[in-house]
C-alpha cells in the first residue's frame, strides 16, 4: 500500500512538472530574425521572419511549445519567386505575415525592390510554396484578414494610417477603395498591422515609433472592420522606450503578432535587439525574435507581460517544453546540400558552389564581383547569433591573380564588413584583415604565410572581434589582430539586417574563376 501511494505521488509530481513548466530564455530566435509572424495548426506553431537581400527568402520555423524552434525550410526557394537582381542591402523582402486558413498556409510579404506586395500558398509550411500572386497596392507590411462573412481584407501600413481594402484571395484583385482606419497614437511610422477577431471586436495591433529605440506596439478595437477604432487606454502595450525599459539589455521592442496556444493562453512574438552593453546604443546581431505572455481578459484589453516590458530570463509558466536536439556545431560538408541556416546574397550563381566537386568540401568559385558590390557575390553565410562565439574553417586557396581573394568575413552589409582573407602578394601569400566601414577602407593587419591551406578563426565578444589563422602543419593559431564590433553595428552601418558570418571568394573584377575549398566549418556560441 505504502508503495502504491509513493508511486502515485511520484506520478503526480512528474505530471505537474510537465504541465506547469516555468521559465524560458529570450530571444527565441537569435540573430537576424526580424518582423516575426506566427500561426498555429493544432499543436503545431509556425513562424516566419524577414530576410531582405538574402536567398532563399523568409525562413520558416516550427515549434510545439512556443519556446523551442527549429527551422523547417524557407518560403521562397526559387529565383522565379524571389527576384533579387542588384538589390541594395536591406532591399528585397520586408516584413511577412504567416496565416493558416481552410487547409492552406499563406505568406504575404513585400519585395520592395522587385514587384511589391505578393502572397504565396502551401499545404505544407516546409514547402514547396507556390508562385507569388502580386497585389496592386503600394505599401509595406501587408497582412490578410479573413472575416466571418467570408470576405478577405488586405491590411497594410500607410504613411498616415493603417489601410484596409477588400480583395479577392484567389486572384489578388482589389475589390474596394482603400480605407484609412487607424493612425495609432501619433508616433512615427504606423506599420506592422494585424487584425484579430475576439469577443465581438476587431482588434487592430500595430507597430509605432520606427524600428529603432522608440519602437512600440499599440492596439485599438472596433465593432466594424473599417472602424472607428478606439485606442487602448494602456497604449503602448509594449515598449522599452520608457523609464522601466531604460537599462534593459533588450531594446527596440515592437512589431508584434499574437497567438492563442492550445491551452487557451495568449502569447506575443515580436522583434527587439540586444545591445552590446547596457546603455551602449550599439547592436550587431540584428533584430531578433522574442516571446512574451499576454494576459487578455474577456472584453478587456491585452497586456504584454504585465507592464509591457520583457527580459532575457522570463520567469513565467510555459506550455510543456518540447526541445529539439541541438544543431551540430561543426559541419564537415559531407552532405550534398547545405542546411537551412545557410544564406546567399541575392540570387546565387549556382555553378559557383559545389559540395560534390571535392568530396567533403564546399567549393566556392571566385566571382568577379567583390563583397563591396550589391551583386550576386560568391558567398554563403550564417547568422551571428550570440555576442560571444567562435567561428572557424579550413580553407585551401591558390590565388592566380593579385585580385583573387577568399576567406571568412563578418558582414553587416556591402559597405560594412571585416574580411579575414588570403591573397597573393608578389610571389607569396598573405593573410590579411581588411576593414570596410563606409568610406574607411584599409588593411588592418597582414602576415605572410607559406601554405595555401590555412585555418581561419574569428572569436566574438560583445565589444570586440579577434582574428586568428593557423597554417597547415602548425599546431597553434597565431593572432592576426582585433577590431571593435561597433563599426559593424546597425547604428553605424544602417539597414535592417544583422551580422552574418560568411565564406567567400572573389576575383576582384577579373575573370580568373579561382576556386576556394572549405573542408569544414565550425560555429560555437559562448566564451
Ligand atoms: C518592416 C517594418 C519594420 O517592414 O521594419 O520593425 C521594416 N518594423 O514593419 C523592415 O523590417
Coordinates of C-alpha atoms and ligand atoms in Angstrom, one line a residue:
X1 CA 0.0 0.0 0.0
X2 CA 2.8 2.4 1.0
X3 CA 4.5 1.6 -2.3
X4 CA 1.3 2.4 -4.2
X5 CA 0.9 5.8 -2.5
X6 CA 4.6 6.5 -3.2
X7 CA 4.2 5.6 -6.9
X8 CA 1.1 7.8 -7.2
X9 CA 2.8 10.7 -5.5
X10 CA 5.8 10.3 -7.9
X11 CA 3.4 10.2 -10.9
X12 CA 1.5 13.3 -9.8
X13 CA 4.9 15.1 -9.3
X14 CA 6.0 14.2 -12.8
X15 CA 2.7 15.2 -14.4
X16 CA 2.6 18.6 -12.7
X17 CA 6.2 19.2 -13.8
X18 CA 5.2 18.5 -17.4
X19 CA 2.1 20.7 -17.4
X20 CA 3.4 23.7 -15.3
X21 CA 6.9 24.2 -16.7
X22 CA 8.3 27.5 -15.7
X23 CA 10.6 29.9 -17.4
X24 CA 12.4 30.3 -20.7
X25 CA 15.1 32.5 -22.2
X26 CA 14.6 35.3 -24.7
X27 CA 15.2 35.7 -27.6
X28 CA 13.5 32.6 -29.0
X29 CA 15.1 33.2 -32.5
X30 CA 18.6 34.5 -32.1
X31 CA 20.5 36.7 -34.6
X32 CA 19.0 38.4 -37.6
X33 CA 15.3 37.3 -37.4
X34 CA 13.1 40.4 -37.5
X35 CA 9.4 41.0 -38.1
X36 CA 8.1 37.7 -36.8
X37 CA 4.6 36.4 -37.7
X38 CA 3.1 33.3 -36.2
X39 CA 0.2 30.9 -36.8
X40 CA -1.0 27.7 -35.1
X41 CA -2.4 24.5 -36.6
X42 CA -3.5 22.1 -33.8
X43 CA -0.4 21.6 -31.5
X44 CA 2.0 23.0 -34.1
X45 CA 3.2 26.6 -34.3
X46 CA 4.9 28.1 -37.3
X47 CA 6.8 31.3 -37.6
X48 CA 8.3 33.4 -40.4
X49 CA 10.8 36.3 -40.3
X50 CA 12.0 38.8 -42.9
X51 CA 15.2 38.2 -45.0
X52 CA 15.8 41.3 -47.2
X53 CA 18.6 40.7 -49.8
X54 CA 19.4 37.2 -48.6
X55 CA 18.4 34.0 -50.6
X56 CA 16.5 31.7 -50.0
X57 CA 13.9 34.1 -48.6
X58 CA 11.7 34.1 -45.5
X59 CA 12.8 31.3 -43.1
X60 CA 10.0 29.2 -41.7
X61 CA 10.3 27.8 -38.2
X62 CA 8.3 25.2 -36.3
X63 CA 7.6 24.7 -32.6
X64 CA 5.3 22.7 -30.3
X65 CA 5.9 24.8 -27.2
X66 CA 6.5 28.4 -28.5
X67 CA 9.9 28.4 -26.7
X68 CA 11.9 25.9 -28.8
X69 CA 12.0 26.5 -32.5
X70 CA 13.6 24.6 -35.4
X71 CA 13.9 25.9 -39.0
X72 CA 11.9 23.6 -41.4
X73 CA 12.6 25.5 -44.7
X74 CA 12.1 28.8 -46.5
X75 CA 9.1 30.2 -48.2
X76 CA 10.9 31.4 -51.3
X77 CA 13.4 29.0 -52.7
X78 CA 13.2 29.6 -56.5
X79 CA 14.5 32.6 -58.4
X80 CA 11.0 32.9 -60.0
X81 CA 9.6 33.6 -56.5
X82 CA 12.3 35.9 -55.3
X83 CA 14.0 38.2 -57.8
X84 CA 16.8 39.9 -56.0
X85 CA 18.9 41.2 -59.0
X86 CA 21.2 44.0 -57.9
X87 CA 19.1 44.6 -54.8
X88 CA 20.7 47.0 -52.4
X89 CA 21.5 45.9 -48.8
X90 CA 18.2 45.9 -46.8
X91 CA 16.2 45.9 -50.0
X92 CA 14.2 42.8 -51.1
X93 CA 11.9 41.2 -48.6
X94 CA 10.4 43.3 -45.8
X95 CA 8.0 42.1 -43.1
X96 CA 6.0 39.0 -43.9
X97 CA 2.8 37.7 -42.3
X98 CA 2.1 33.9 -41.9
X99 CA -1.5 32.7 -41.7
X100 CA -3.4 29.4 -42.0
X101 CA -6.9 29.3 -43.4
X102 CA -9.0 26.4 -44.7
X103 CA -6.2 23.9 -45.1
X104 CA -3.8 26.4 -46.7
X105 CA -0.8 28.3 -45.4
X106 CA -0.4 31.9 -46.7
X107 CA 2.7 34.1 -46.5
X108 CA 2.1 37.7 -47.6
X109 CA 5.1 40.0 -47.9
X110 CA 6.7 42.8 -49.9
X111 CA 9.6 42.6 -52.3
X112 CA 10.4 46.3 -52.1
X113 CA 12.9 46.1 -54.9
X114 CA 11.0 43.9 -57.4
X115 CA 7.2 43.6 -57.7
X116 CA 5.9 45.0 -54.4
X117 CA 3.2 43.2 -52.4
X118 CA 2.6 39.5 -53.1
X119 CA 1.4 36.3 -51.4
X120 CA 2.2 32.6 -51.8
X121 CA 0.4 29.5 -50.5
X122 CA 1.4 26.0 -49.5
X123 CA -0.2 22.9 -48.0
X124 CA 3.0 22.2 -46.1
X125 CA 4.7 25.1 -44.4
X126 CA 8.1 23.4 -45.0
X127 CA 7.3 23.9 -48.7
X128 CA 7.2 23.8 -51.6
X129 CA 5.4 27.2 -51.8
X130 CA 3.6 28.4 -54.9
X131 CA 4.5 31.2 -57.2
X132 CA 3.8 34.7 -55.9
X133 CA 0.4 36.4 -56.6
X134 CA 1.0 40.1 -56.8
X135 CA -1.4 42.6 -55.3
X136 CA -1.5 46.1 -56.9
X137 CA -1.3 48.1 -53.6
X138 CA 1.8 50.1 -52.9
X139 CA 2.9 49.6 -49.3
X140 CA 4.9 47.5 -46.9
X141 CA 3.9 45.2 -44.1
X142 CA 0.8 43.6 -45.7
X143 CA -1.5 41.1 -43.9
X144 CA -4.6 39.1 -44.8
X145 CA -7.7 39.1 -42.6
X146 CA -10.5 36.6 -43.2
X147 CA -13.8 37.9 -41.8
X148 CA -16.6 35.7 -40.6
X149 CA -18.8 36.6 -43.6
X150 CA -16.2 35.1 -46.0
X151 CA -14.8 38.4 -47.2
X152 CA -11.0 38.8 -47.2
X153 CA -9.2 42.0 -46.5
X154 CA -5.7 43.3 -47.3
X155 CA -4.5 45.2 -44.2
X156 CA -1.3 47.2 -44.6
X157 CA 0.9 50.1 -43.5
X158 CA 0.3 53.7 -44.6
X159 CA 2.2 56.9 -44.2
X160 CA -0.7 58.4 -42.1
X161 CA -2.7 55.4 -41.0
X162 CA -3.2 51.6 -41.4
X163 CA -5.2 50.9 -44.6
X164 CA -7.8 48.1 -45.1
X165 CA -9.0 47.1 -48.6
X166 CA -11.3 44.2 -49.6
X167 CA -9.6 41.9 -52.1
X168 CA -10.1 38.6 -53.9
X169 CA -7.9 36.0 -52.2
X170 CA -7.9 33.7 -55.3
X171 CA -6.5 36.3 -57.7
X172 CA -5.2 39.2 -55.6
X173 CA -7.6 41.6 -57.3
X174 CA -8.5 44.6 -55.3
X175 CA -12.3 44.8 -54.7
X176 CA -12.9 48.1 -52.8
X177 CA -11.5 51.5 -52.2
X178 CA -8.8 51.5 -49.6
X179 CA -9.9 52.9 -46.2
X180 CA -7.5 54.6 -43.7
X181 CA -8.7 53.0 -40.4
X182 CA -6.3 54.0 -37.6
X183 CA -3.2 56.1 -37.3
X184 CA -2.0 54.8 -34.0
X185 CA -1.3 57.1 -31.0
X186 CA 0.7 59.6 -33.1
X187 CA 4.2 58.1 -33.0
X188 CA 6.0 57.9 -36.3
X189 CA 5.6 55.0 -38.8
X190 CA 2.3 53.3 -38.0
X191 CA 3.1 49.9 -39.6
X192 CA 3.1 46.1 -39.0
X193 CA -0.7 45.8 -38.7
X194 CA -2.5 42.6 -37.7
X195 CA -6.3 42.3 -37.2
X196 CA -7.7 39.7 -34.7
X197 CA -11.4 39.0 -34.1
X198 CA -12.2 38.5 -30.4
X199 CA -15.3 38.9 -28.2
X200 CA -17.2 40.6 -31.0
X201 CA -14.4 43.2 -31.6
X202 CA -11.9 43.7 -34.4
X203 CA -8.6 44.3 -32.6
X204 CA -6.0 46.1 -34.7
X205 CA -2.5 45.8 -33.4
X206 CA 0.3 47.8 -35.0
X207 CA 4.0 48.8 -34.5
X208 CA 4.8 52.5 -34.0
X209 CA 7.8 54.7 -33.4
X210 CA 10.0 53.1 -36.1
X211 CA 12.2 50.0 -35.7
X212 CA 14.9 51.7 -33.6
X213 CA 14.9 52.7 -29.9
X214 CA 11.5 54.4 -29.9
X215 CA 9.8 51.2 -31.2
X216 CA 6.5 50.1 -29.6
X217 CA 3.3 48.1 -30.1
X218 CA -0.1 49.7 -29.8
X219 CA -3.7 48.4 -30.2
X220 CA -7.2 49.6 -30.9
X221 CA -10.6 48.0 -31.4
X222 CA -13.8 48.5 -33.2
X223 CA -17.1 46.7 -33.8
X224 CA -16.6 47.2 -37.6
X225 CA -13.6 46.3 -39.7
X226 CA -13.4 49.8 -41.2
X227 CA -13.7 51.4 -37.7
X228 CA -14.0 53.8 -36.0
X229 CA -11.2 52.3 -33.9
X230 CA -10.9 53.2 -30.2
X231 CA -7.3 53.3 -28.9
X232 CA -6.4 51.1 -25.9
X233 CA -6.0 53.4 -22.8
X234 CA -2.9 51.4 -21.9
X235 CA -1.1 52.1 -25.1
X236 CA 1.7 51.4 -25.9
X237 CA 1.2 47.9 -24.7
X238 CA 4.9 47.0 -25.4
X239 CA 7.9 49.3 -25.5
X240 CA 11.3 49.7 -23.8
X241 CA 11.4 53.4 -24.7
X242 CA 10.4 54.4 -21.2
X243 CA 11.9 54.5 -17.7
X244 CA 11.2 50.9 -16.9
X245 CA 13.0 49.9 -20.2
X246 CA 15.9 52.2 -19.9
X247 CA 18.6 49.8 -18.6
X248 CA 17.2 46.8 -20.3
X249 CA 19.8 44.9 -22.5
X250 CA 16.9 44.4 -24.9
X251 CA 15.9 47.5 -26.8
X252 CA 13.7 48.4 -29.8
X253 CA 10.8 46.0 -29.0
X254 CA 7.9 46.3 -31.4
X255 CA 6.3 44.7 -34.5
X256 CA 4.3 42.0 -32.7
X257 CA 1.9 39.2 -33.7
X258 CA -0.4 37.4 -31.3
X259 CA -1.2 33.7 -30.9
X260 CA -3.6 31.7 -28.7
X261 CA -2.0 28.5 -27.6
X262 CA -3.7 25.1 -27.3
X263 CA -4.2 25.6 -23.6
X264 CA -6.1 28.9 -24.2
X265 CA -3.1 31.1 -23.1
X266 CA -2.2 34.1 -25.3
X267 CA 1.4 35.0 -26.4
X268 CA 3.1 37.7 -28.4
X269 CA 6.1 37.3 -30.7
X270 CA 7.9 40.5 -31.6
X271 CA 11.2 41.9 -32.6
X272 CA 13.8 43.6 -30.4
X273 CA 17.6 43.8 -30.3
X274 CA 20.2 43.0 -27.7
X275 CA 22.6 45.9 -27.3
X276 CA 26.3 45.1 -27.0
X277 CA 26.4 46.5 -23.5
X278 CA 23.7 48.1 -21.4
X279 CA 23.4 51.8 -22.3
X280 CA 25.9 51.3 -25.2
X281 CA 23.4 52.0 -28.0
X282 CA 25.1 49.7 -30.5
X283 CA 23.7 46.4 -31.7
X284 CA 25.3 44.0 -34.1
X285 CA 23.1 40.8 -34.1
X286 CA 20.3 42.4 -36.0
X287 CA 16.7 42.4 -34.8
X288 CA 15.8 39.1 -33.1
X289 CA 12.5 37.4 -32.2
X290 CA 11.2 37.5 -28.6
X291 CA 8.3 35.9 -26.8
X292 CA 6.1 37.2 -24.0
X293 CA 2.9 36.0 -22.3
X294 CA -0.2 38.1 -23.0
X295 CA -2.9 38.5 -20.4
X296 CA -6.2 39.1 -22.2
X297 CA -9.4 39.3 -20.1
X298 CA -12.7 38.7 -21.9
X299 CA -13.9 42.0 -23.3
X300 CA -10.7 43.6 -22.0
X301 CA -7.5 45.0 -23.4
X302 CA -4.4 42.8 -23.8
X303 CA -1.4 43.3 -21.6
X304 CA 2.0 42.0 -22.7
X305 CA 4.0 40.5 -19.8
X306 CA 2.1 42.7 -17.4
X307 CA 3.8 46.1 -17.8
X308 CA 4.8 45.9 -21.5
X309 CA 8.4 45.2 -21.0
X310 CA 10.3 41.9 -21.3
X311 CA 13.6 40.3 -20.1
X312 CA 16.2 37.8 -21.3
X313 CA 15.1 35.5 -18.5
X314 CA 11.3 35.1 -18.4
X315 CA 10.1 33.6 -15.1
X316 CA 6.6 32.7 -16.3
X317 CA 4.8 29.4 -16.9
X318 CA 5.1 27.9 -20.3
X319 CA 3.5 25.2 -22.3
X320 CA 5.1 21.7 -21.7
X321 CA 8.5 22.1 -23.2
X322 CA 9.4 20.1 -26.3
X323 CA 13.1 20.9 -27.0
X324 CA 14.9 19.9 -30.2
X325 CA 18.2 18.2 -30.3
X326 CA 20.9 20.9 -30.5
X327 CA 22.3 21.5 -34.0
X328 CA 25.9 20.2 -34.5
X329 CA 28.5 22.9 -34.1
X330 CA 30.8 21.5 -36.7
X331 CA 29.9 20.8 -40.4
X332 CA 32.1 18.6 -42.4
X333 CA 30.5 19.4 -45.8
X334 CA 29.8 15.7 -46.3
X335 CA 26.1 16.1 -47.3
X336 CA 25.0 17.1 -50.8
X337 CA 23.1 20.1 -49.6
X338 CA 23.8 22.9 -47.1
X339 CA 21.5 23.2 -44.1
X340 CA 18.7 25.7 -43.8
X341 CA 20.9 28.1 -41.7
X342 CA 22.9 29.0 -44.8
X343 CA 22.1 32.0 -47.0
X344 CA 23.4 33.6 -50.2
X345 CA 23.5 37.2 -51.0
X346 CA 20.9 37.8 -53.8
X347 CA 20.1 35.0 -56.3
X348 CA 23.2 32.8 -56.2
X349 CA 25.0 31.8 -59.4
X350 CA 24.6 28.1 -58.8
X351 CA 27.7 26.9 -60.7
X352 CA 29.9 28.9 -58.3
X353 CA 29.2 26.4 -55.5
X354 CA 29.6 22.7 -55.2
X355 CA 29.6 20.1 -52.4
X356 CA 30.4 17.3 -54.9
X357 CA 33.4 18.6 -56.8
X358 CA 35.8 17.7 -54.0
X359 CA 34.4 15.1 -51.5
X360 CA 33.8 16.6 -48.1
X361 CA 34.5 20.1 -49.2
X362 CA 32.5 23.2 -50.0
X363 CA 33.9 24.7 -53.3
X364 CA 33.3 28.4 -53.9
X365 CA 34.4 29.7 -57.2
X366 CA 35.5 33.3 -57.2
X367 CA 33.1 35.7 -58.8
X368 CA 34.4 38.9 -60.5
X369 CA 32.1 40.8 -58.0
X370 CA 33.5 41.9 -54.6
X371 CA 31.8 42.0 -51.3
X372 CA 31.5 45.8 -51.8
X373 CA 29.0 45.4 -54.6
X374 CA 25.2 44.9 -54.5
X375 CA 25.7 41.8 -56.7
X376 CA 25.5 38.0 -56.7
X377 CA 28.8 37.7 -55.0
X378 CA 30.3 34.2 -54.3
X379 CA 29.5 34.0 -50.7
X380 CA 27.5 31.8 -48.3
X381 CA 26.8 32.8 -44.7
X382 CA 25.0 32.0 -41.4
X383 CA 23.8 34.4 -38.7
X384 CA 25.9 35.6 -35.8
X385 CA 23.5 34.5 -33.0
X386 CA 25.4 35.5 -29.8
X387 CA 27.9 38.2 -28.9
X388 CA 30.3 35.5 -27.7
X389 CA 31.1 32.9 -30.3
X390 CA 33.9 31.1 -32.2
X391 CA 33.7 30.6 -35.9
X392 CA 36.4 28.7 -37.8
X393 CA 37.1 26.9 -41.1
X394 CA 40.0 25.3 -43.0
X395 CA 40.4 26.8 -46.5
X396 CA 42.6 25.8 -49.4
X397 CA 43.0 28.7 -51.9
X398 CA 45.7 29.1 -54.6
X399 CA 45.2 32.7 -55.9
X400 CA 46.1 33.1 -59.5
X401 CA 45.9 36.8 -59.9
X402 CA 46.7 39.7 -57.5
X403 CA 42.9 40.5 -57.4
X404 CA 42.0 37.0 -56.2
X405 CA 40.9 36.7 -52.6
X406 CA 39.0 34.2 -50.4
X407 CA 38.3 33.8 -46.7
X408 CA 35.9 34.3 -43.8
X409 CA 34.0 37.5 -43.5
X410 CA 31.8 39.2 -40.9
X411 CA 29.3 41.2 -42.9
X412 CA 26.6 43.7 -41.9
X413 CA 26.2 45.0 -45.5
X414 CA 28.3 45.6 -48.6
X415 CA 29.8 48.7 -47.2
X416 CA 30.5 47.3 -43.7
X417 CA 32.4 44.1 -43.4
X418 CA 35.6 42.7 -41.9
X419 CA 37.3 40.2 -44.2
X420 CA 39.8 37.6 -42.9
X421 CA 41.3 36.7 -46.3
X422 CA 44.1 35.1 -48.2
X423 CA 45.6 37.0 -51.1
X424 CA 48.6 36.8 -53.4
X425 CA 51.4 39.3 -52.7
X426 CA 54.4 39.3 -55.0
X427 CA 55.4 35.7 -55.3
X428 CA 53.9 34.7 -51.9
X429 CA 50.7 34.7 -50.0
X430 CA 49.5 36.8 -47.1
X431 CA 46.7 36.6 -44.6
X432 CA 45.0 40.0 -44.2
X433 CA 42.3 41.6 -42.2
X434 CA 40.6 44.1 -44.5
X435 CA 38.3 46.6 -42.8
X436 CA 35.5 48.2 -44.8
X437 CA 33.4 50.6 -42.7
X438 CA 31.7 53.1 -45.0
X439 CA 34.5 55.2 -46.7
X440 CA 37.1 53.8 -44.3
X441 CA 38.7 51.0 -46.2
X442 CA 42.1 49.7 -45.2
X443 CA 44.2 46.6 -44.4
X444 CA 44.3 46.5 -40.6
X445 CA 46.7 43.5 -40.3
X446 CA 48.8 41.4 -42.6
X447 CA 51.1 38.4 -42.1
X448 CA 52.9 36.3 -44.7
X449 CA 52.1 32.6 -45.0
X450 CA 53.8 29.9 -46.9
X451 CA 50.9 27.5 -47.4
X452 CA 47.8 27.7 -49.4
X453 CA 45.9 25.7 -46.8
X454 CA 45.1 27.7 -43.7
X455 CA 42.7 27.6 -40.8
X456 CA 40.9 30.8 -40.1
X457 CA 39.2 31.6 -36.9
X458 CA 37.1 34.5 -35.5
X459 CA 36.3 35.0 -31.8
X460 CA 33.5 37.2 -31.0
X461 CA 32.8 39.1 -27.8
X462 CA 30.3 41.9 -27.2
X463 CA 32.7 44.8 -28.0
X464 CA 35.5 43.1 -29.9
X465 CA 36.2 40.6 -32.7
X466 CA 39.6 38.8 -32.7
X467 CA 41.0 37.2 -35.8
X468 CA 43.4 34.2 -35.9
X469 CA 45.0 31.9 -38.5
X470 CA 46.9 28.7 -38.5
X471 CA 49.0 27.4 -41.4
X472 CA 48.6 23.8 -42.4
X473 CA 51.1 21.7 -40.3
X474 CA 51.3 24.2 -37.5
X475 CA 49.9 23.3 -34.0
X476 CA 48.7 26.6 -32.9
X477 CA 46.7 29.6 -34.0
X478 CA 48.5 32.9 -34.5
X479 CA 46.6 36.1 -33.6
X480 CA 46.3 38.5 -36.5
X481 CA 44.6 41.3 -34.7
X482 CA 41.3 42.6 -33.4
X483 CA 38.6 45.1 -34.3
X484 CA 35.7 46.8 -32.5
X485 CA 32.3 45.2 -33.1
X486 CA 30.6 48.6 -33.3
X487 CA 31.6 49.5 -36.8
X488 CA 29.5 46.6 -38.0
X489 CA 26.6 47.7 -35.8
X490 CA 23.2 48.7 -37.2
X491 CA 23.7 52.1 -35.6
X492 CA 26.9 52.6 -37.8
X493 CA 26.1 50.6 -40.9
X494 CA 22.3 51.3 -41.0
X495 CA 19.8 48.9 -42.5
X496 CA 17.5 46.1 -41.3
X497 CA 19.7 43.0 -41.2
X498 CA 22.4 41.7 -38.7
X499 CA 26.0 40.5 -38.8
X500 CA 26.4 37.3 -40.9
X501 CA 29.5 35.1 -40.9
X502 CA 30.4 34.1 -44.5
X503 CA 32.8 32.1 -46.6
X504 CA 33.6 33.8 -49.9
X505 CA 35.8 34.1 -52.9
X506 CA 36.3 37.0 -55.3
X507 CA 38.5 37.7 -58.3
X508 CA 38.1 41.5 -57.9
X509 CA 36.8 42.4 -61.4
X510 CA 38.8 39.9 -63.4
X511 CA 37.5 36.5 -64.6
X512 CA 40.0 34.1 -63.0
X513 CA 37.5 31.5 -61.8
X514 CA 39.9 30.6 -59.0
X515 CA 38.3 28.1 -56.6
X516 CA 38.4 28.0 -52.8
X517 CA 37.8 24.8 -50.9
X518 CA 36.4 24.8 -47.4
X519 CA 36.9 21.5 -45.6
X520 CA 34.7 22.1 -42.5
X521 CA 33.0 25.0 -40.7
X522 CA 32.5 25.4 -37.0
X523 CA 30.3 27.8 -35.1
X524 CA 30.1 27.7 -31.3
X525 CA 28.2 30.1 -29.1
X526 CA 29.8 31.1 -25.8
X527 CA 33.2 32.2 -24.5
Ligands
LIG1 C1 9.3 46.4 -41.5 C2 8.7 47.4 -40.6 C3 9.7 47.4 -39.6 O1 8.7 46.3 -42.8 O2 10.9 47.5 -40.2 O3 10.0 47.0 -37.4 C4 10.7 47.1 -41.6 N1 9.4 47.3 -38.4 O4 7.5 47.0 -40.1 C5 11.8 46.2 -42.1 O5 11.9 45.1 -41.2

